[in-house]
Structure formats: structure tokens, C-alpha cells
Coordinates of C-alpha atoms in Angstrom, one line a residue:
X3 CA -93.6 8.4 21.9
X4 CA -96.0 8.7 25.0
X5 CA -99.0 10.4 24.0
X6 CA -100.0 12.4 27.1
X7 CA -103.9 12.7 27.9
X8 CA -105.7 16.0 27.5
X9 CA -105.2 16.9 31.4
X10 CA -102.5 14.7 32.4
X11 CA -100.3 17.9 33.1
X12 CA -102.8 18.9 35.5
X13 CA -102.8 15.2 36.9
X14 CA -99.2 15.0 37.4
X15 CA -99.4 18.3 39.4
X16 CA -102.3 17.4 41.7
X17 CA -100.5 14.2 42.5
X18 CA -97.4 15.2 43.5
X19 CA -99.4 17.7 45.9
X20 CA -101.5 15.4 47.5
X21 CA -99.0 12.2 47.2
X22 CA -98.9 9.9 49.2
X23 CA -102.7 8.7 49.8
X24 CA -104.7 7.6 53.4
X25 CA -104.5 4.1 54.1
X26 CA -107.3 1.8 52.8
X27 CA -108.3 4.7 50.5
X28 CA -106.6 4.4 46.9
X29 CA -110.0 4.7 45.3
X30 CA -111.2 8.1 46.5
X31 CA -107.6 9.2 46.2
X32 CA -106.8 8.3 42.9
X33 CA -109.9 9.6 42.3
X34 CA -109.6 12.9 43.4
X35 CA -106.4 13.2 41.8
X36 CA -108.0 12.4 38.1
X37 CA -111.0 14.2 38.5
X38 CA -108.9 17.7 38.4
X39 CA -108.1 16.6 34.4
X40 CA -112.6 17.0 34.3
X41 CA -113.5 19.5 36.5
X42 CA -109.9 21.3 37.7
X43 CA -109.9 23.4 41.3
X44 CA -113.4 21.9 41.3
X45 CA -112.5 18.2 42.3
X46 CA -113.9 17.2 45.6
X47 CA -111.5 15.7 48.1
X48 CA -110.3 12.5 49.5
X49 CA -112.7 12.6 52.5
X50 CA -115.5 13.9 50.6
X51 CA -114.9 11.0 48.0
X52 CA -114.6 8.3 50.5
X53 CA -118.1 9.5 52.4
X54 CA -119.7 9.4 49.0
X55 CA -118.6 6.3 48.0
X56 CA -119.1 4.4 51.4
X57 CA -115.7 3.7 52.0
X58 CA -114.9 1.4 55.0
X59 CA -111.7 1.2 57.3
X60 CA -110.1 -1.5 59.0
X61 CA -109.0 0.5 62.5
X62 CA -106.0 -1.8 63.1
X63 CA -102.9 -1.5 61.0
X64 CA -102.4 -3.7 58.2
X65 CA -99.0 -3.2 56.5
X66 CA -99.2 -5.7 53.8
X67 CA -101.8 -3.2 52.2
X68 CA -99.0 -0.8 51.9
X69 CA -96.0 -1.2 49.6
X70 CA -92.8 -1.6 51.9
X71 CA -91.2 1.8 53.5
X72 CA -94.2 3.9 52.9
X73 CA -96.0 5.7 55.3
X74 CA -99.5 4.8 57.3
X75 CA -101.6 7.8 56.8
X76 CA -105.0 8.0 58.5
X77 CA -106.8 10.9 57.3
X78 CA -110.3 11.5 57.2
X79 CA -110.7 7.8 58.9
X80 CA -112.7 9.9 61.8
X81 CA -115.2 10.3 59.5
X82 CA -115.9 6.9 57.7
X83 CA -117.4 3.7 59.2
X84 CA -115.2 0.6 60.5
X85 CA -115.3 -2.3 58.2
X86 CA -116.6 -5.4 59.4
X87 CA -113.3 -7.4 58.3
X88 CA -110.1 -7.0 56.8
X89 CA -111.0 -8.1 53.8
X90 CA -114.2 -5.3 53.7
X91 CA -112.1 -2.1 54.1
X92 CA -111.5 -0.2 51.5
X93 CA -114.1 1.4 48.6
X94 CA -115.5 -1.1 45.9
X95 CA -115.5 -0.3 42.3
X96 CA -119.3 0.2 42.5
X97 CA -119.4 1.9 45.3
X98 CA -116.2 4.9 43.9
X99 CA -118.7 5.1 40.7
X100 CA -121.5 5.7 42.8
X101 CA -119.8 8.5 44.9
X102 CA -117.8 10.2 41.8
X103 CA -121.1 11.4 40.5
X104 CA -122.8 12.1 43.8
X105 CA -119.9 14.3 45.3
X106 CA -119.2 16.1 42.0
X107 CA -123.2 16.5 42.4
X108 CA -123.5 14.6 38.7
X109 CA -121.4 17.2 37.2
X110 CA -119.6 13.9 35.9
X111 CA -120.7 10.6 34.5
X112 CA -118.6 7.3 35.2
X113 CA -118.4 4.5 32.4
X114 CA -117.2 1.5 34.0
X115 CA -115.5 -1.2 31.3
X116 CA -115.0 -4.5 32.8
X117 CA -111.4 -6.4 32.3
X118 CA -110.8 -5.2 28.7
X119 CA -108.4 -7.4 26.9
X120 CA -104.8 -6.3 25.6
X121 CA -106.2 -5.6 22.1
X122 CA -109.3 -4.0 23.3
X123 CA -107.2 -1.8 25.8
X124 CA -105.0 -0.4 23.3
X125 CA -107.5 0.8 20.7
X126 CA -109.2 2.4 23.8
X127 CA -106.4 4.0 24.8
X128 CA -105.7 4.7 21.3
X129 CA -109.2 6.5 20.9
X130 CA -109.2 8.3 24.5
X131 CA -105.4 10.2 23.1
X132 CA -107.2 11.1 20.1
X133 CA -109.3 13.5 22.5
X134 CA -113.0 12.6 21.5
X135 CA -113.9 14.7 24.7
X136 CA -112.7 15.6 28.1
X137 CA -112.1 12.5 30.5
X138 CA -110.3 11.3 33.2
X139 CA -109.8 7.0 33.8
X140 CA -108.7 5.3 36.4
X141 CA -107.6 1.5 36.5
X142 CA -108.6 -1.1 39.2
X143 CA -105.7 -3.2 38.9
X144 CA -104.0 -6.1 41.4
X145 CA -101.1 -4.8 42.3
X146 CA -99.5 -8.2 42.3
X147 CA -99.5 -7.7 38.2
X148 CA -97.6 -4.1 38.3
X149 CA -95.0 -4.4 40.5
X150 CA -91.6 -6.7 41.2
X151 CA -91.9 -6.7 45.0
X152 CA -94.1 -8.3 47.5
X153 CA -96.9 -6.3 47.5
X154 CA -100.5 -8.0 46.7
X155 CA -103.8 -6.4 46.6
X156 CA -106.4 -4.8 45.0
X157 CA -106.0 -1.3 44.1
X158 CA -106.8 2.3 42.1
X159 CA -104.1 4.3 40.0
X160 CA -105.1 6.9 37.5
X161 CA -104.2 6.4 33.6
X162 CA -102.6 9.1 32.1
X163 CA -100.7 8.7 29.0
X164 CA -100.3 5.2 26.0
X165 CA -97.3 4.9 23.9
X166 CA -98.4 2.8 21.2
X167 CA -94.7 2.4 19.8
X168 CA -93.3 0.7 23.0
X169 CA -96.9 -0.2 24.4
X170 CA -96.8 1.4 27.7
X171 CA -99.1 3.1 29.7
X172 CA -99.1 5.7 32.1
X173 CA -100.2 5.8 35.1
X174 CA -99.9 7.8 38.2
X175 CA -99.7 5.5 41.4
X176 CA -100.6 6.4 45.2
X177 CA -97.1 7.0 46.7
X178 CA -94.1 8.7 45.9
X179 CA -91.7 5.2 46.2
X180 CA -93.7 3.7 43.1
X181 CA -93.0 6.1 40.9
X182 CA -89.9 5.6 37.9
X183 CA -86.9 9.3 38.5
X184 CA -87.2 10.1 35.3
X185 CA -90.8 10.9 35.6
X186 CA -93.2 12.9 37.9
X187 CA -93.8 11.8 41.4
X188 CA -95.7 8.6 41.6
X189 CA -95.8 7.8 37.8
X190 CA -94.3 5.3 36.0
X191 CA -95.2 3.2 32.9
X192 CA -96.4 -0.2 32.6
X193 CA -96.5 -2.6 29.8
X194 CA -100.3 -2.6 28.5
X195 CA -100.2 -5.9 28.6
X196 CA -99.3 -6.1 32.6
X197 CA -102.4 -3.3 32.7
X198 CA -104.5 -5.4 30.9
X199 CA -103.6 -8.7 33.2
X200 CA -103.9 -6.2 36.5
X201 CA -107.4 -5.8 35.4
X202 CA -108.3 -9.2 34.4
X203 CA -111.2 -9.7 37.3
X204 CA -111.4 -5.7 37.8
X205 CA -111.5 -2.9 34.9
X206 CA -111.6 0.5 34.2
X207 CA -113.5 3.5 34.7
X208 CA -114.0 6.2 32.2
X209 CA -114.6 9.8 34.1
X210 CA -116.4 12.0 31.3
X211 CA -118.5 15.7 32.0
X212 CA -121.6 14.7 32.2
X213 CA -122.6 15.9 28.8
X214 CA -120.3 13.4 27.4
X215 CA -121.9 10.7 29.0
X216 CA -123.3 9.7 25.6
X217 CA -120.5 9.9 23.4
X218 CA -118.6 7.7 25.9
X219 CA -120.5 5.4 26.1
X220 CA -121.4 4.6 22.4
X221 CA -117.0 5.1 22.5
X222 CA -116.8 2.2 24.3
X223 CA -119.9 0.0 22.9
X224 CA -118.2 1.1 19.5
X225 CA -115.4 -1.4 20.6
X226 CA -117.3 -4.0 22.3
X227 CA -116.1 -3.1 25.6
X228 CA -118.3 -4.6 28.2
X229 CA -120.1 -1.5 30.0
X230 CA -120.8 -3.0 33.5
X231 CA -119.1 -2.9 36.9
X232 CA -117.6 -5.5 38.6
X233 CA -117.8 -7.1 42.0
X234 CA -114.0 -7.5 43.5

């Protein structure tokens, strides 16, 4: 049985209102979207996000970074600086930590956990639905890992829900076409070992109130979790 997350109800919701996300932006979208589960009406926006975190855009178009037959959305681009390449747009992990706690002026705390393991992922996931505080986590995955069409890059989707029985995740994706019928828009679940493999060279990062900062950490030291942020 999928144990939903305290806050996943208001996660599902959010998403299908803001679904699909800007171009080049899955970070501080998926972002925005999980941060309602933490702070609620309170969650700064897209934009807001992607300023804060220094977010970058490649002006041209570049369809491979979409899945096929979605849309090209551009907001907020008129605000944010042009990358220098391709391979430079977009928000780095470090960089969405960075601007989480200085848009939500430090009313949150992010723990980044670098490529967990399958074992390590599910007793995490295991803890977090026990509801040891309120929290928020969003995966960067490769897409490459998650999906059975040709789509290949680096990306952000929020994690919502673990079933430990048929070991599937949650998660709540950046368009509308990724998402499973029998579920709300944009989710779908994914085995925990595909999550796990998604993350291999990327990770995870924990979104707590910032007087929970603590208690998350010493959560994930608890499991010897590596508590760092990587570079991809």
C-alpha cells in the first residue's frame, strides 16, 4: 500500500495547478510545487525560485530537453540570465539549495543526500512516511533511468509517496504527459530501484522548516547517508 507523505495531498493539488513547468526550469518548478507540503500558500514561485537559485537559459529552443509532444513554455525567461552553453542552462543542485533557503528567506533548511543506494533509499523513505517532522524532497534524477522513451537528461521531480510492499515511489513529474491515468496529474510510480539508479551521480534533497534542520540531519547521518551536494 502506498504510504502517502504528510503533505502530498497538497502536492498533488499545486501540481496539477501549475503543470506543465518553463523550459530549462524543472528545478525551481519542482521546487515550488514541494515547498507548498512545508510552508503551504507561502511557497515562493517559479520565477522567484529560479532568480534565487541563479538559474540560466539557453535562448534558442532545444527540444530534446523536453519529453516528446509537450509544450515549450518560456516564463519568467525575461528575467534570468542566458547561459553561456547548452550544456550550462538550467539550475544546478547547489545552486536550487542555495535559492530554496534564500527565497523562502531561511524559513526552510535543505539537506542534500548524495546518490543513496537502493537499501539506503528505502529505509529513508521508510523513516520520512513515518513522519519524524514536516518535509518536502525532491529527486535529481536522469531521466534516461525513469522513462521508456527517448528522452535523456538531467532533471527535478518531487517525491511524494513509498510503497514498501511493491517498492515504488511516488513522484510527481513536470508535465501532464508523464503522469500514470490512474493517478493525479503528472505522478506516476517508479520502481525504487530505477529512483535509486536515476540518482546514481545526482541525489536527493530533503526540504525541512528550518527548526527541523537538526533532526534532519542527524535522520540522515543516522543512516549513513552522505550529507553533501553534488556537482552534475
Amino acid at each position: 500500500m502506498l504510504r502517502r507523505f504528510a503533505g502530498a495531498t497538497t502536492i498533488v493539488s499545486a501540481l496539477d495547478h501549475a503543470l506543465p513547468q518553463p523550459d530549462q526550469l524543472c528545478g525551481p518548478f519542482s521546487a515550488s510545487v514541494a515547498l507548498t507540503a512545508v510552508m503551504g500558500d507561502d511557497a515562493p514561485g517559479v520565477t522567484a525560485l529560479a532568480v534565487a537559485s541563479r538559474s540560466a537559459i539557453w535562448p534558442g529552443a532545444i527540444d530534446s530537453a523536453r519529453p516528446p509532444g509537450t509544450p515549450r513554455i518560456t516564463d519568467g525567461w525575461d528575467l534570468l540570465p542566458r547561459a553561456a552553453s547548452i550544456d550550462a542552462a538550467g539550475t544546478t543542485a547547489a545552486g536550487l539549495t542555495e535559492g530554496i533557503e534564500t527565497a523562502t528567506d531561511h524559513r526552510v533548511a535543505v539537506v542534500p543526500i548524495v546518490g543513496p543506494s537502493v537499501e539506503r533509499l528505502r529505509l529513508l523513505l521508510d523513516r520520512l512516511a513515518d513522519g519524524p517532522f514536516r518535509f518536502a524532497s525532491l529527486a535529481n534524477v536522469h531521466t534516461a533511468e525513469l522513462t521508456d522513451f527517448d528522452w535523456n537528461v538531467g532533471h527535478f521531480v518531487t517525491v511524494w509517496g513509498f510503497d514498501p510492499v511493491e517498492d515504488v515511489v511516488a513522484i510527481a513529474d513536470t508535465y501532464r504527459e508523464l503522469g500514470d491515468p490512474d493517478m493525479p496529474p503528472g505522478c506516476r510510480t517508479v520502481s525504487t530501484d530505477a529512483l535509486a539508479s536515476a540518482m546514481s551521480e545526482r541525489g536527493l534533497l530533503l526540504i525541512v522548516d528550518s527548526q527541523d534542520h537538526h533532526a534532519a540531519v542527524d535522520l540522515v547521518r543516522s543512516l549513513d547517508l552522505r550529507h553533501d551536494v553534488w556537482s552534475v
